[in-house]
């Protein structure tokens, strides 16, 4: 489909809008995301050392309980309304780590709480995070399939 | 209100963490990840500081590696547990180092079954067992059992 030509008024308006548009502070946002995301990762590292020290987890196996704990902490922080403030400040820094996953689940659950436990919370809780779970499970399946095939071919 | 809630959360979390503090029964191994330990190799069978022999030679061989800076060795009969720490910026080559080290040790010291690991947990447990053996605080049978448990830790994947 051919792109419609813009009229002079439209072009002028675009120029005017461009002049008044607030510039996004990309470098500042990146720095904030880096610092807050890094802080989350530091906490995660401390938690994994805690599990290594006091429980029978090795570096190989400590990932699962650490992720679960981080998600749990994110759930609590979201429930108390603290995570939203962190999210506003840090942007992607709070969304990319596994805590963002916990936030996505609990915020959807809180949002639909009034619609009931089954049709509200149950059916909407994974509205945002469901795609992440499906993607993770499916990609794990594909990788496992490829590995198995290579293993069979390689003997 | 919010500050009070945060403080309560922090207090609960600290309480939860401190509850587990009594689980570790050694004191030195608690800092083994932060400090360099390099303890003398120990043999469960002798339960004394090992004489200049295989263990010392193995330790010298391992510490020669540029990627490694801390080694602990525990021997149990023909099995030898070699746990080490890798320099931080060399951790990307962890797998290759482990593979090469196992190959080199097997080649140089025939007849010994090496369990080589750079895992922190295995290092901690090895330091703890090494210390207990050095201070004669553990019976031989129990030491063997602990050795077996450490080896089993290495096999765990999930």
Short mmCIF file of N, CA and C in Angstrom, two decimals, chain A residues 5-104:
data_model
loop_
_atom_site.label_atom_id
_atom_site.label_comp_id
_atom_site.label_asym_id
_atom_site.label_seq_id
_atom_site.Cartn_x
_atom_site.Cartn_y
_atom_site.Cartn_z
N UNK A 5 0.64 10.84 1.26
CA UNK A 5 1.43 12.07 1.39
C UNK A 5 0.86 12.95 2.49
N UNK A 6 1.76 13.53 3.29
CA UNK A 6 1.28 14.40 4.37
C UNK A 6 1.05 15.81 3.83
N UNK A 7 0.03 16.44 4.34
CA UNK A 7 -0.24 17.82 3.91
C UNK A 7 0.74 18.77 4.61
N UNK A 8 0.78 20.00 4.11
CA UNK A 8 1.71 20.98 4.70
C UNK A 8 1.37 21.23 6.17
N UNK A 9 0.05 21.26 6.45
CA UNK A 9 -0.38 21.50 7.84
C UNK A 9 0.12 20.37 8.76
N UNK A 10 0.00 19.18 8.23
CA UNK A 10 0.44 18.03 9.04
C UNK A 10 1.94 18.09 9.32
N UNK A 11 2.68 18.43 8.26
CA UNK A 11 4.15 18.53 8.43
C UNK A 11 4.52 19.61 9.43
N UNK A 12 3.84 20.75 9.31
CA UNK A 12 4.10 21.86 10.24
C UNK A 12 3.78 21.46 11.66
N UNK A 13 2.65 20.74 11.78
CA UNK A 13 2.25 20.31 13.13
C UNK A 13 3.27 19.36 13.73
N UNK A 14 3.79 18.47 12.88
CA UNK A 14 4.82 17.52 13.33
C UNK A 14 6.05 18.25 13.84
N UNK A 15 6.43 19.30 13.08
CA UNK A 15 7.60 20.11 13.48
C UNK A 15 7.36 20.76 14.84
N UNK A 16 6.17 21.33 14.96
CA UNK A 16 5.80 22.02 16.20
C UNK A 16 5.79 21.03 17.38
N UNK A 17 5.22 19.86 17.08
CA UNK A 17 5.14 18.84 18.14
C UNK A 17 6.54 18.40 18.56
N UNK A 18 7.42 18.22 17.53
CA UNK A 18 8.81 17.82 17.80
C UNK A 18 9.54 18.82 18.68
N UNK A 19 9.19 20.10 18.46
CA UNK A 19 9.83 21.17 19.24
C UNK A 19 9.44 21.09 20.73
N UNK A 20 8.17 20.77 20.94
CA UNK A 20 7.66 20.77 22.32
C UNK A 20 7.78 19.42 23.03
N UNK A 21 8.10 18.40 22.25
CA UNK A 21 8.17 17.04 22.83
C UNK A 21 9.33 16.95 23.83
N UNK A 22 9.05 16.32 24.94
CA UNK A 22 10.12 16.15 25.95
C UNK A 22 11.08 15.06 25.49
N UNK A 23 12.36 15.37 25.56
CA UNK A 23 13.37 14.39 25.15
C UNK A 23 13.51 13.34 26.25
N UNK A 24 13.57 12.08 25.82
CA UNK A 24 13.73 11.02 26.83
C UNK A 24 15.19 10.97 27.28
N UNK A 25 15.42 11.01 28.59
CA UNK A 25 16.82 10.95 29.05
C UNK A 25 17.34 9.51 29.00
N UNK A 26 17.72 9.07 27.80
CA UNK A 26 18.07 7.66 27.60
C UNK A 26 19.26 7.23 28.47
N UNK A 27 20.31 8.05 28.47
CA UNK A 27 21.50 7.68 29.24
C UNK A 27 21.20 7.57 30.74
N UNK A 28 20.39 8.53 31.21
CA UNK A 28 20.02 8.53 32.64
C UNK A 28 19.18 7.30 32.97
N UNK A 29 18.21 6.99 32.08
CA UNK A 29 17.37 5.81 32.29
C UNK A 29 18.19 4.53 32.31
N UNK A 30 19.15 4.46 31.38
CA UNK A 30 20.01 3.28 31.29
C UNK A 30 20.80 3.11 32.59
N UNK A 31 21.32 4.23 33.07
CA UNK A 31 22.12 4.18 34.30
C UNK A 31 21.28 3.72 35.49
N UNK A 32 20.05 4.27 35.58
CA UNK A 32 19.15 3.89 36.66
C UNK A 32 18.83 2.40 36.57
N UNK A 33 18.50 1.95 35.35
CA UNK A 33 18.16 0.54 35.16
C UNK A 33 19.34 -0.35 35.52
N UNK A 34 20.54 0.10 35.13
CA UNK A 34 21.76 -0.68 35.41
C UNK A 34 21.98 -0.80 36.92
N UNK A 35 21.84 0.34 37.61
CA UNK A 35 22.11 0.34 39.06
C UNK A 35 21.08 -0.49 39.83
N UNK A 36 19.80 -0.26 39.52
CA UNK A 36 18.76 -0.99 40.26
C UNK A 36 18.76 -2.47 39.90
N UNK A 37 18.90 -2.76 38.59
CA UNK A 37 18.99 -4.17 38.16
C UNK A 37 20.19 -4.85 38.81
N UNK A 38 21.30 -4.11 38.87
CA UNK A 38 22.51 -4.65 39.51
C UNK A 38 22.30 -4.90 40.99
N UNK A 39 21.54 -4.00 41.62
CA UNK A 39 21.24 -4.16 43.06
C UNK A 39 20.42 -5.43 43.29
N UNK A 40 19.44 -5.65 42.41
CA UNK A 40 18.63 -6.88 42.51
C UNK A 40 19.53 -8.11 42.37
N UNK A 41 20.44 -8.04 41.41
CA UNK A 41 21.33 -9.18 41.16
C UNK A 41 22.25 -9.41 42.36
N UNK A 42 22.68 -8.31 43.00
CA UNK A 42 23.54 -8.45 44.19
C UNK A 42 22.77 -9.15 45.31
N UNK A 43 21.50 -8.75 45.48
CA UNK A 43 20.67 -9.39 46.49
C UNK A 43 20.51 -10.88 46.15
N UNK A 44 20.27 -11.15 44.87
CA UNK A 44 20.14 -12.54 44.41
C UNK A 44 21.40 -13.35 44.70
N UNK A 45 22.56 -12.72 44.47
CA UNK A 45 23.84 -13.40 44.72
C UNK A 45 23.99 -13.69 46.21
N UNK A 46 23.59 -12.70 47.03
CA UNK A 46 23.67 -12.90 48.49
C UNK A 46 22.76 -14.05 48.92
N UNK A 47 21.57 -14.12 48.32
CA UNK A 47 20.64 -15.19 48.68
C UNK A 47 21.20 -16.55 48.25
N UNK A 48 21.83 -16.59 47.07
CA UNK A 48 22.37 -17.89 46.63
C UNK A 48 23.54 -18.31 47.53
N UNK A 49 24.36 -17.35 47.99
CA UNK A 49 25.43 -17.71 48.94
C UNK A 49 24.84 -18.21 50.26
N UNK A 50 23.73 -17.57 50.65
CA UNK A 50 23.05 -18.00 51.88
C UNK A 50 22.63 -19.47 51.75
N UNK A 51 22.05 -19.83 50.61
CA UNK A 51 21.62 -21.22 50.40
C UNK A 51 22.83 -22.17 50.32
N UNK A 52 23.92 -21.69 49.73
CA UNK A 52 25.12 -22.54 49.63
C UNK A 52 25.69 -22.78 51.02
N UNK A 53 25.73 -21.71 51.85
CA UNK A 53 26.33 -21.81 53.19
C UNK A 53 25.51 -22.71 54.11
N UNK A 54 24.20 -22.46 54.14
CA UNK A 54 23.39 -23.07 55.19
C UNK A 54 22.58 -24.28 54.74
N UNK A 55 22.48 -24.52 53.46
CA UNK A 55 21.74 -25.68 52.97
C UNK A 55 22.62 -26.47 52.02
N UNK A 56 22.10 -27.64 51.62
CA UNK A 56 22.92 -28.49 50.76
C UNK A 56 22.73 -28.17 49.28
N UNK A 57 22.97 -26.93 48.91
CA UNK A 57 22.86 -26.57 47.49
C UNK A 57 24.24 -26.26 46.94
N UNK A 58 24.49 -26.75 45.74
CA UNK A 58 25.75 -26.42 45.08
C UNK A 58 25.49 -25.27 44.11
N UNK A 59 26.56 -24.79 43.48
CA UNK A 59 26.38 -23.72 42.49
C UNK A 59 25.47 -24.15 41.35
N UNK A 60 25.49 -25.46 41.07
CA UNK A 60 24.65 -26.01 40.00
C UNK A 60 23.17 -25.97 40.37
N UNK A 61 22.87 -26.24 41.66
CA UNK A 61 21.48 -26.42 42.06
C UNK A 61 20.88 -25.20 42.77
N UNK A 62 21.70 -24.21 43.06
CA UNK A 62 21.22 -23.09 43.87
C UNK A 62 20.31 -22.12 43.09
N UNK A 63 20.35 -22.21 41.78
CA UNK A 63 19.57 -21.28 40.94
C UNK A 63 18.07 -21.34 41.21
N UNK A 64 17.53 -22.55 41.37
CA UNK A 64 16.08 -22.68 41.55
C UNK A 64 15.57 -22.04 42.84
N UNK A 65 16.13 -22.40 44.02
CA UNK A 65 15.62 -21.74 45.23
C UNK A 65 15.86 -20.23 45.25
N UNK A 66 16.97 -19.80 44.62
CA UNK A 66 17.24 -18.35 44.60
C UNK A 66 16.18 -17.63 43.78
N UNK A 67 15.87 -18.17 42.59
CA UNK A 67 14.84 -17.54 41.75
C UNK A 67 13.51 -17.51 42.49
N UNK A 68 13.18 -18.64 43.15
CA UNK A 68 11.90 -18.71 43.87
C UNK A 68 11.85 -17.66 44.97
N UNK A 69 12.96 -17.49 45.69
CA UNK A 69 12.99 -16.51 46.78
C UNK A 69 12.86 -15.09 46.23
N UNK A 70 13.57 -14.82 45.13
CA UNK A 70 13.51 -13.47 44.54
C UNK A 70 12.09 -13.16 44.07
N UNK A 71 11.43 -14.16 43.46
CA UNK A 71 10.05 -13.96 43.01
C UNK A 71 9.15 -13.70 44.23
N UNK A 72 9.39 -14.46 45.30
CA UNK A 72 8.59 -14.30 46.51
C UNK A 72 8.76 -12.89 47.10
N UNK A 73 10.01 -12.43 47.13
CA UNK A 73 10.27 -11.07 47.66
C UNK A 73 9.55 -10.03 46.79
N UNK A 74 9.61 -10.24 45.46
CA UNK A 74 8.95 -9.31 44.55
C UNK A 74 7.44 -9.32 44.78
N UNK A 75 6.89 -10.51 45.08
CA UNK A 75 5.45 -10.59 45.35
C UNK A 75 5.10 -9.75 46.58
N UNK A 76 5.91 -9.90 47.62
CA UNK A 76 5.65 -9.13 48.84
C UNK A 76 5.76 -7.63 48.58
N UNK A 77 6.84 -7.24 47.88
CA UNK A 77 7.06 -5.81 47.62
C UNK A 77 5.94 -5.24 46.75
N UNK A 78 5.45 -6.03 45.80
CA UNK A 78 4.34 -5.56 44.95
C UNK A 78 3.08 -5.42 45.79
N UNK A 79 2.83 -6.42 46.62
CA UNK A 79 1.65 -6.39 47.47
C UNK A 79 1.63 -5.18 48.38
N UNK A 80 2.79 -4.77 48.88
CA UNK A 80 2.87 -3.61 49.77
C UNK A 80 3.01 -2.29 48.99
N UNK A 81 3.05 -2.40 47.67
CA UNK A 81 3.10 -1.19 46.84
C UNK A 81 4.49 -0.58 46.69
N UNK A 82 5.52 -1.29 47.14
CA UNK A 82 6.88 -0.73 47.05
C UNK A 82 7.47 -0.96 45.66
N UNK A 83 7.15 -2.11 45.10
CA UNK A 83 7.76 -2.45 43.80
C UNK A 83 7.34 -1.49 42.69
N UNK A 84 6.10 -0.99 42.78
CA UNK A 84 5.63 -0.03 41.77
C UNK A 84 6.51 1.21 41.74
N UNK A 85 6.87 1.66 42.94
CA UNK A 85 7.73 2.86 43.03
C UNK A 85 9.11 2.57 42.45
N UNK A 86 9.61 1.38 42.78
CA UNK A 86 10.92 0.99 42.23
C UNK A 86 10.83 0.93 40.72
N UNK A 87 9.72 0.36 40.22
CA UNK A 87 9.50 0.25 38.78
C UNK A 87 9.47 1.60 38.11
N UNK A 88 8.81 2.57 38.75
CA UNK A 88 8.74 3.92 38.17
C UNK A 88 10.11 4.56 38.09
N UNK A 89 10.94 4.28 39.07
CA UNK A 89 12.28 4.87 39.10
C UNK A 89 13.23 4.14 38.14
N UNK A 90 13.19 2.80 38.17
CA UNK A 90 14.23 2.04 37.48
C UNK A 90 13.83 1.54 36.09
N UNK A 91 12.55 1.52 35.76
CA UNK A 91 12.12 1.05 34.45
C UNK A 91 12.51 -0.40 34.21
N UNK A 92 13.27 -0.60 33.11
CA UNK A 92 13.65 -1.96 32.74
C UNK A 92 14.50 -2.66 33.80
N UNK A 93 15.17 -1.87 34.63
CA UNK A 93 16.01 -2.43 35.69
C UNK A 93 15.22 -3.27 36.67
N UNK A 94 13.93 -2.96 36.80
CA UNK A 94 13.11 -3.75 37.72
C UNK A 94 12.27 -4.77 36.97
N UNK A 95 12.16 -4.64 35.65
CA UNK A 95 11.31 -5.55 34.87
C UNK A 95 12.08 -6.75 34.34
N UNK A 96 13.35 -6.55 33.99
CA UNK A 96 14.11 -7.61 33.34
C UNK A 96 14.51 -8.76 34.28
N UNK A 97 14.99 -8.48 35.51
CA UNK A 97 15.33 -9.61 36.38
C UNK A 97 14.09 -10.45 36.73
N UNK A 98 14.31 -11.59 37.35
CA UNK A 98 13.21 -12.52 37.63
C UNK A 98 12.15 -11.89 38.55
N UNK A 99 12.52 -10.83 39.25
CA UNK A 99 11.57 -10.15 40.12
C UNK A 99 10.44 -9.51 39.31
N UNK A 100 10.75 -9.11 38.08
CA UNK A 100 9.74 -8.55 37.18
C UNK A 100 8.65 -9.57 36.89
N UNK A 101 9.04 -10.82 36.85
CA UNK A 101 8.10 -11.92 36.61
C UNK A 101 7.11 -12.02 37.78
N UNK A 102 7.64 -11.95 38.99
CA UNK A 102 6.80 -12.01 40.19
C UNK A 102 5.85 -10.82 40.23
N UNK A 103 6.39 -9.67 39.86
CA UNK A 103 5.59 -8.44 39.83
C UNK A 103 4.44 -8.57 38.84
N UNK A 104 4.73 -9.16 37.67
CA UNK A 104 3.70 -9.31 36.63
C UNK A 104 2.58 -10.22 37.12
#
